[in-house]
């Protein structure tokens, strides 16, 4: 007998159906106004604080310069962020959408799109960058915005069903190629993006194979986002070098697990 209480989520059957059909979904009011205020404070602290586990990738001349001020694994340096990144409501929402029996944390990142000479985040898939063997691993992200977003300050756009195109070549974000050129045939059907403006505290979920893009930030304030990446329990490590898996004691070909990749949601 168990006395586990069921985790409450805002996910409806309509969200699940939309996600499985299109490879992304919008979910409004994922967090309360009180949580939003707290999360803004924590993430601001985590982005400014130079801890020794999180990794800042916005170096001049680097991959994300002017595209994103990005800090990876903020949960490992900031206890408050640890609570939000591991939040059962987010992880259980991801699990329900993906239909997985268990969901592990892969990593989190603060994604600040800074004002002033801001660049768009080019169209890309996420999965090709990750050191996993599976072609369709079911890995996915929650993209939770701490500011109202629209086309003026870096809201996201998605190409519905583009996840069905499978794992393509990862594009180089410093010298972005047109990912649509990698799609053979039937391009018209794969080029109708849906732009998703959101209110602060709302979010999208997207499959790591879904084509997505974010507009440049032409306002005078940062666009602040927490993204958390989840992987279904059992996804295996390819052995390729990656900032998230390096030094984690993983074995090539074995499921990714251990304290850096905690199981955050499970069925039942
Ligand atoms: C962005 O926030 O600009 C991009 C996020 C993503 O690529 O998932
Ligand atoms: Ni992405």
PDB file of N, CA and C in Angstrom, residues 7-79:
ATOM      1  N   UNK A   7       0.304  14.455  -7.586  1.00  0.00           N
ATOM      2  CA  UNK A   7       0.797  15.818  -7.819  1.00  0.00           C
ATOM      3  C   UNK A   7      -0.222  16.562  -8.675  1.00  0.00           C
ATOM      4  N   UNK A   8      -0.605  17.735  -8.227  1.00  0.00           N
ATOM      5  CA  UNK A   8      -1.570  18.549  -8.983  1.00  0.00           C
ATOM      6  C   UNK A   8      -0.848  19.296 -10.108  1.00  0.00           C
ATOM      7  N   UNK A   9      -1.435  19.279 -11.292  1.00  0.00           N
ATOM      8  CA  UNK A   9      -0.868  20.038 -12.417  1.00  0.00           C
ATOM      9  C   UNK A   9      -2.000  20.751 -13.156  1.00  0.00           C
ATOM     10  N   UNK A  10      -1.680  21.753 -13.961  1.00  0.00           N
ATOM     11  CA  UNK A  10      -2.716  22.408 -14.765  1.00  0.00           C
ATOM     12  C   UNK A  10      -2.968  21.682 -16.088  1.00  0.00           C
ATOM     13  N   UNK A  11      -2.352  20.515 -16.281  1.00  0.00           N
ATOM     14  CA  UNK A  11      -2.431  19.839 -17.585  1.00  0.00           C
ATOM     15  C   UNK A  11      -3.785  19.158 -17.777  1.00  0.00           C
ATOM     16  N   UNK A  12      -4.424  19.471 -18.910  1.00  0.00           N
ATOM     17  CA  UNK A  12      -5.712  18.857 -19.266  1.00  0.00           C
ATOM     18  C   UNK A  12      -5.495  17.874 -20.411  1.00  0.00           C
ATOM     19  N   UNK A  13      -6.518  17.092 -20.696  1.00  0.00           N
ATOM     20  CA  UNK A  13      -6.425  16.178 -21.837  1.00  0.00           C
ATOM     21  C   UNK A  13      -6.208  16.963 -23.141  1.00  0.00           C
ATOM     22  N   UNK A  14      -6.785  18.157 -23.215  1.00  0.00           N
ATOM     23  CA  UNK A  14      -6.602  18.989 -24.423  1.00  0.00           C
ATOM     24  C   UNK A  14      -5.131  19.382 -24.593  1.00  0.00           C
ATOM     25  N   UNK A  15      -4.440  19.686 -23.481  1.00  0.00           N
ATOM     26  CA  UNK A  15      -3.000  19.986 -23.575  1.00  0.00           C
ATOM     27  C   UNK A  15      -2.242  18.758 -24.089  1.00  0.00           C
ATOM     28  N   UNK A  16      -2.575  17.602 -23.526  1.00  0.00           N
ATOM     29  CA  UNK A  16      -1.862  16.369 -23.906  1.00  0.00           C
ATOM     30  C   UNK A  16      -2.076  16.086 -25.395  1.00  0.00           C
ATOM     31  N   UNK A  17      -3.334  16.184 -25.826  1.00  0.00           N
ATOM     32  CA  UNK A  17      -3.637  15.908 -27.239  1.00  0.00           C
ATOM     33  C   UNK A  17      -2.896  16.887 -28.148  1.00  0.00           C
ATOM     34  N   UNK A  18      -2.871  18.160 -27.768  1.00  0.00           N
ATOM     35  CA  UNK A  18      -2.215  19.173 -28.604  1.00  0.00           C
ATOM     36  C   UNK A  18      -0.711  18.902 -28.676  1.00  0.00           C
ATOM     37  N   UNK A  19      -0.126  18.596 -27.518  1.00  0.00           N
ATOM     38  CA  UNK A  19       1.325  18.341 -27.475  1.00  0.00           C
ATOM     39  C   UNK A  19       1.689  17.139 -28.345  1.00  0.00           C
ATOM     40  N   UNK A  20       0.910  16.093 -28.231  1.00  0.00           N
ATOM     41  CA  UNK A  20       1.262  14.862 -28.979  1.00  0.00           C
ATOM     42  C   UNK A  20       1.037  15.046 -30.477  1.00  0.00           C
ATOM     43  N   UNK A  21       0.115  15.909 -30.837  1.00  0.00           N
ATOM     44  CA  UNK A  21      -0.155  16.183 -32.248  1.00  0.00           C
ATOM     45  C   UNK A  21       0.923  17.110 -32.838  1.00  0.00           C
ATOM     46  N   UNK A  22       1.328  18.110 -32.060  1.00  0.00           N
ATOM     47  CA  UNK A  22       2.130  19.205 -32.633  1.00  0.00           C
ATOM     48  C   UNK A  22       3.574  19.313 -32.132  1.00  0.00           C
ATOM     49  N   UNK A  23       3.900  18.636 -31.043  1.00  0.00           N
ATOM     50  CA  UNK A  23       5.277  18.697 -30.538  1.00  0.00           C
ATOM     51  C   UNK A  23       5.561  19.890 -29.646  1.00  0.00           C
ATOM     52  N   UNK A  24       4.536  20.661 -29.322  1.00  0.00           N
ATOM     53  CA  UNK A  24       4.675  21.750 -28.355  1.00  0.00           C
ATOM     54  C   UNK A  24       3.289  22.073 -27.827  1.00  0.00           C
ATOM     55  N   UNK A  25       3.235  22.810 -26.704  1.00  0.00           N
ATOM     56  CA  UNK A  25       1.929  23.248 -26.191  1.00  0.00           C
ATOM     57  C   UNK A  25       2.129  24.450 -25.265  1.00  0.00           C
ATOM     58  N   UNK A  26       1.154  25.311 -25.254  1.00  0.00           N
ATOM     59  CA  UNK A  26       1.154  26.468 -24.340  1.00  0.00           C
ATOM     60  C   UNK A  26       0.357  26.103 -23.097  1.00  0.00           C
ATOM     61  N   UNK A  27       0.890  26.407 -21.918  1.00  0.00           N
ATOM     62  CA  UNK A  27       0.149  26.186 -20.668  1.00  0.00           C
ATOM     63  C   UNK A  27       0.177  27.495 -19.868  1.00  0.00           C
ATOM     64  N   UNK A  28      -0.989  28.073 -19.665  1.00  0.00           N
ATOM     65  CA  UNK A  28      -1.070  29.354 -18.968  1.00  0.00           C
ATOM     66  C   UNK A  28      -1.045  29.162 -17.453  1.00  0.00           C
ATOM     67  N   UNK A  29      -0.572  30.198 -16.763  1.00  0.00           N
ATOM     68  CA  UNK A  29      -0.580  30.231 -15.294  1.00  0.00           C
ATOM     69  C   UNK A  29       0.021  28.980 -14.665  1.00  0.00           C
ATOM     70  N   UNK A  30       1.209  28.631 -15.086  1.00  0.00           N
ATOM     71  CA  UNK A  30       1.885  27.470 -14.483  1.00  0.00           C
ATOM     72  C   UNK A  30       2.254  27.760 -13.034  1.00  0.00           C
ATOM     73  N   UNK A  31       2.546  29.038 -12.727  1.00  0.00           N
ATOM     74  CA  UNK A  31       2.867  29.393 -11.344  1.00  0.00           C
ATOM     75  C   UNK A  31       1.974  30.551 -10.881  1.00  0.00           C
ATOM     76  N   UNK A  32       1.841  30.661  -9.575  1.00  0.00           N
ATOM     77  CA  UNK A  32       1.001  31.720  -8.986  1.00  0.00           C
ATOM     78  C   UNK A  32       1.780  33.044  -8.991  1.00  0.00           C
ATOM     79  N   UNK A  33       1.100  34.171  -8.779  1.00  0.00           N
ATOM     80  CA  UNK A  33       1.806  35.459  -8.689  1.00  0.00           C
ATOM     81  C   UNK A  33       2.861  35.457  -7.572  1.00  0.00           C
ATOM     82  N   UNK A  34       2.573  34.765  -6.470  1.00  0.00           N
ATOM     83  CA  UNK A  34       3.546  34.705  -5.356  1.00  0.00           C
ATOM     84  C   UNK A  34       4.784  33.913  -5.793  1.00  0.00           C
ATOM     85  N   UNK A  35       4.554  32.800  -6.462  1.00  0.00           N
ATOM     86  CA  UNK A  35       5.691  32.004  -6.946  1.00  0.00           C
ATOM     87  C   UNK A  35       6.489  32.791  -7.988  1.00  0.00           C
ATOM     88  N   UNK A  36       5.783  33.527  -8.820  1.00  0.00           N
ATOM     89  CA  UNK A  36       6.463  34.328  -9.845  1.00  0.00           C
ATOM     90  C   UNK A  36       7.403  35.340  -9.186  1.00  0.00           C
ATOM     91  N   UNK A  37       6.923  36.014  -8.145  1.00  0.00           N
ATOM     92  CA  UNK A  37       7.750  37.016  -7.463  1.00  0.00           C
ATOM     93  C   UNK A  37       8.987  36.351  -6.856  1.00  0.00           C
ATOM     94  N   UNK A  38       8.785  35.182  -6.235  1.00  0.00           N
ATOM     95  CA  UNK A  38       9.905  34.481  -5.599  1.00  0.00           C
ATOM     96  C   UNK A  38      10.903  33.970  -6.646  1.00  0.00           C
ATOM     97  N   UNK A  39      10.360  33.422  -7.714  1.00  0.00           N
ATOM     98  CA  UNK A  39      11.227  32.861  -8.753  1.00  0.00           C
ATOM     99  C   UNK A  39      12.051  33.959  -9.428  1.00  0.00           C
ATOM    100  N   UNK A  40      11.448  35.126  -9.641  1.00  0.00           N
ATOM    101  CA  UNK A  40      12.208  36.256 -10.207  1.00  0.00           C
ATOM    102  C   UNK A  40      13.404  36.589  -9.318  1.00  0.00           C
ATOM    103  N   UNK A  41      13.133  36.634  -7.997  1.00  0.00           N
ATOM    104  CA  UNK A  41      14.194  36.978  -7.048  1.00  0.00           C
ATOM    105  C   UNK A  41      15.303  35.913  -7.081  1.00  0.00           C
ATOM    106  N   UNK A  42      14.916  34.656  -7.010  1.00  0.00           N
ATOM    107  CA  UNK A  42      15.903  33.570  -6.982  1.00  0.00           C
ATOM    108  C   UNK A  42      16.720  33.520  -8.269  1.00  0.00           C
ATOM    109  N   UNK A  43      16.024  33.646  -9.389  1.00  0.00           N
ATOM    110  CA  UNK A  43      16.753  33.490 -10.649  1.00  0.00           C
ATOM    111  C   UNK A  43      17.667  34.684 -10.910  1.00  0.00           C
ATOM    112  N   UNK A  44      17.220  35.881 -10.497  1.00  0.00           N
ATOM    113  CA  UNK A  44      18.106  37.057 -10.586  1.00  0.00           C
ATOM    114  C   UNK A  44      19.383  36.786  -9.780  1.00  0.00           C
ATOM    115  N   UNK A  45      19.205  36.269  -8.568  1.00  0.00           N
ATOM    116  CA  UNK A  45      20.369  35.973  -7.716  1.00  0.00           C
ATOM    117  C   UNK A  45      21.267  34.934  -8.372  1.00  0.00           C
ATOM    118  N   UNK A  46      20.644  33.896  -8.869  1.00  0.00           N
ATOM    119  CA  UNK A  46      21.417  32.797  -9.453  1.00  0.00           C
ATOM    120  C   UNK A  46      22.181  33.255 -10.702  1.00  0.00           C
ATOM    121  N   UNK A  47      21.593  34.150 -11.475  1.00  0.00           N
ATOM    122  CA  UNK A  47      22.260  34.612 -12.693  1.00  0.00           C
ATOM    123  C   UNK A  47      23.442  35.512 -12.360  1.00  0.00           C
ATOM    124  N   UNK A  48      23.336  36.247 -11.234  1.00  0.00           N
ATOM    125  CA  UNK A  48      24.408  37.179 -10.880  1.00  0.00           C
ATOM    126  C   UNK A  48      25.526  36.519 -10.086  1.00  0.00           C
ATOM    127  N   UNK A  49      25.155  35.504  -9.336  1.00  0.00           N
ATOM    128  CA  UNK A  49      26.103  34.869  -8.441  1.00  0.00           C
ATOM    129  C   UNK A  49      27.025  33.926  -9.220  1.00  0.00           C
ATOM    130  N   UNK A  50      28.347  34.081  -9.005  1.00  0.00           N
ATOM    131  CA  UNK A  50      29.275  33.183  -9.686  1.00  0.00           C
ATOM    132  C   UNK A  50      29.547  31.965  -8.823  1.00  0.00           C
ATOM    133  N   UNK A  51      28.715  30.986  -8.908  1.00  0.00           N
ATOM    134  CA  UNK A  51      28.926  29.747  -8.169  1.00  0.00           C
ATOM    135  C   UNK A  51      29.920  28.885  -8.922  1.00  0.00           C
ATOM    136  N   UNK A  52      30.231  27.718  -8.406  1.00  0.00           N
ATOM    137  CA  UNK A  52      31.245  26.918  -9.082  1.00  0.00           C
ATOM    138  C   UNK A  52      30.661  25.750  -9.870  1.00  0.00           C
ATOM    139  N   UNK A  53      29.343  25.620  -9.872  1.00  0.00           N
ATOM    140  CA  UNK A  53      28.762  24.497 -10.608  1.00  0.00           C
ATOM    141  C   UNK A  53      27.992  24.955 -11.837  1.00  0.00           C
ATOM    142  N   UNK A  54      27.308  26.088 -11.725  1.00  0.00           N
ATOM    143  CA  UNK A  54      26.596  26.606 -12.891  1.00  0.00           C
ATOM    144  C   UNK A  54      27.627  27.131 -13.898  1.00  0.00           C
ATOM    145  N   UNK A  55      27.261  27.141 -15.174  1.00  0.00           N
ATOM    146  CA  UNK A  55      28.191  27.549 -16.222  1.00  0.00           C
ATOM    147  C   UNK A  55      27.568  28.681 -17.025  1.00  0.00           C
ATOM    148  N   UNK A  56      28.303  29.791 -17.112  1.00  0.00           N
ATOM    149  CA  UNK A  56      27.816  30.944 -17.862  1.00  0.00           C
ATOM    150  C   UNK A  56      28.332  30.862 -19.296  1.00  0.00           C
ATOM    151  N   UNK A  57      27.445  30.935 -20.278  1.00  0.00           N
ATOM    152  CA  UNK A  57      27.892  30.727 -21.661  1.00  0.00           C
ATOM    153  C   UNK A  57      27.871  31.998 -22.507  1.00  0.00           C
ATOM    154  N   UNK A  58      27.642  33.158 -21.875  1.00  0.00           N
ATOM    155  CA  UNK A  58      27.549  34.388 -22.670  1.00  0.00           C
ATOM    156  C   UNK A  58      28.885  35.119 -22.754  1.00  0.00           C
ATOM    157  N   UNK A  59      29.910  34.437 -23.223  1.00  0.00           N
ATOM    158  CA  UNK A  59      31.229  35.057 -23.337  1.00  0.00           C
ATOM    159  C   UNK A  59      31.335  35.777 -24.676  1.00  0.00           C
ATOM    160  N   UNK A  60      32.009  36.939 -24.667  1.00  0.00           N
ATOM    161  CA  UNK A  60      32.190  37.669 -25.920  1.00  0.00           C
ATOM    162  C   UNK A  60      32.886  36.752 -26.937  1.00  0.00           C
ATOM    163  N   UNK A  61      32.359  36.704 -28.134  1.00  0.00           N
ATOM    164  CA  UNK A  61      32.939  35.828 -29.154  1.00  0.00           C
ATOM    165  C   UNK A  61      32.434  34.401 -29.023  1.00  0.00           C
ATOM    166  N   UNK A  62      31.707  34.107 -27.949  1.00  0.00           N
ATOM    167  CA  UNK A  62      31.237  32.741 -27.710  1.00  0.00           C
ATOM    168  C   UNK A  62      29.952  32.433 -28.456  1.00  0.00           C
ATOM    169  N   UNK A  63      29.513  31.237 -28.250  1.00  0.00           N
ATOM    170  CA  UNK A  63      28.386  30.678 -28.994  1.00  0.00           C
ATOM    171  C   UNK A  63      27.112  31.515 -28.916  1.00  0.00           C
ATOM    172  N   UNK A  64      26.832  32.035 -27.732  1.00  0.00           N
ATOM    173  CA  UNK A  64      25.518  32.646 -27.531  1.00  0.00           C
ATOM    174  C   UNK A  64      25.580  34.168 -27.417  1.00  0.00           C
ATOM    175  N   UNK A  65      26.762  34.759 -27.679  1.00  0.00           N
ATOM    176  CA  UNK A  65      26.924  36.194 -27.450  1.00  0.00           C
ATOM    177  C   UNK A  65      25.845  36.985 -28.187  1.00  0.00           C
ATOM    178  N   UNK A  66      25.141  37.823 -27.451  1.00  0.00           N
ATOM    179  CA  UNK A  66      24.057  38.666 -27.979  1.00  0.00           C
ATOM    180  C   UNK A  66      22.796  37.885 -28.362  1.00  0.00           C
ATOM    181  N   UNK A  67      22.858  36.576 -28.327  1.00  0.00           N
ATOM    182  CA  UNK A  67      21.652  35.775 -28.564  1.00  0.00           C
ATOM    183  C   UNK A  67      21.008  35.526 -27.213  1.00  0.00           C
ATOM    184  N   UNK A  68      21.791  34.974 -26.298  1.00  0.00           N
ATOM    185  CA  UNK A  68      21.275  34.649 -24.968  1.00  0.00           C
ATOM    186  C   UNK A  68      22.368  34.799 -23.922  1.00  0.00           C
ATOM    187  N   UNK A  69      22.023  35.410 -22.813  1.00  0.00           N
ATOM    188  CA  UNK A  69      22.870  35.307 -21.643  1.00  0.00           C
ATOM    189  C   UNK A  69      22.353  34.084 -20.893  1.00  0.00           C
ATOM    190  N   UNK A  70      23.112  33.039 -20.949  1.00  0.00           N
ATOM    191  CA  UNK A  70      22.603  31.745 -20.517  1.00  0.00           C
ATOM    192  C   UNK A  70      23.447  31.175 -19.390  1.00  0.00           C
ATOM    193  N   UNK A  71      22.799  30.739 -18.347  1.00  0.00           N
ATOM    194  CA  UNK A  71      23.533  30.062 -17.273  1.00  0.00           C
ATOM    195  C   UNK A  71      22.923  28.688 -17.076  1.00  0.00           C
ATOM    196  N   UNK A  72      23.776  27.692 -17.162  1.00  0.00           N
ATOM    197  CA  UNK A  72      23.322  26.305 -17.148  1.00  0.00           C
ATOM    198  C   UNK A  72      23.483  25.712 -15.758  1.00  0.00           C
ATOM    199  N   UNK A  73      22.515  24.906 -15.339  1.00  0.00           N
ATOM    200  CA  UNK A  73      22.555  24.216 -14.042  1.00  0.00           C
ATOM    201  C   UNK A  73      22.534  25.181 -12.850  1.00  0.00           C
ATOM    202  N   UNK A  74      21.666  26.186 -12.931  1.00  0.00           N
ATOM    203  CA  UNK A  74      21.544  27.104 -11.786  1.00  0.00           C
ATOM    204  C   UNK A  74      21.059  26.360 -10.541  1.00  0.00           C
ATOM    205  N   UNK A  75      20.353  25.263 -10.727  1.00  0.00           N
ATOM    206  CA  UNK A  75      19.835  24.504  -9.575  1.00  0.00           C
ATOM    207  C   UNK A  75      20.951  23.976  -8.691  1.00  0.00           C
ATOM    208  N   UNK A  76      22.147  23.807  -9.242  1.00  0.00           N
ATOM    209  CA  UNK A  76      23.231  23.226  -8.457  1.00  0.00           C
ATOM    210  C   UNK A  76      23.920  24.254  -7.559  1.00  0.00           C
ATOM    211  N   UNK A  77      23.666  25.548  -7.822  1.00  0.00           N
ATOM    212  CA  UNK A  77      24.325  26.596  -7.039  1.00  0.00           C
ATOM    213  C   UNK A  77      23.389  27.377  -6.135  1.00  0.00           C
ATOM    214  N   UNK A  78      22.098  27.222  -6.308  1.00  0.00           N
ATOM    215  CA  UNK A  78      21.157  28.085  -5.595  1.00  0.00           C
ATOM    216  C   UNK A  78      20.023  27.216  -5.051  1.00  0.00           C
ATOM    217  N   UNK A  79      19.909  27.147  -3.727  1.00  0.00           N
ATOM    218  CA  UNK A  79      18.945  26.224  -3.117  1.00  0.00           C
ATOM    219  C   UNK A  79      17.508  26.540  -3.534  1.00  0.00           C
TER     220      UNK A  79
END
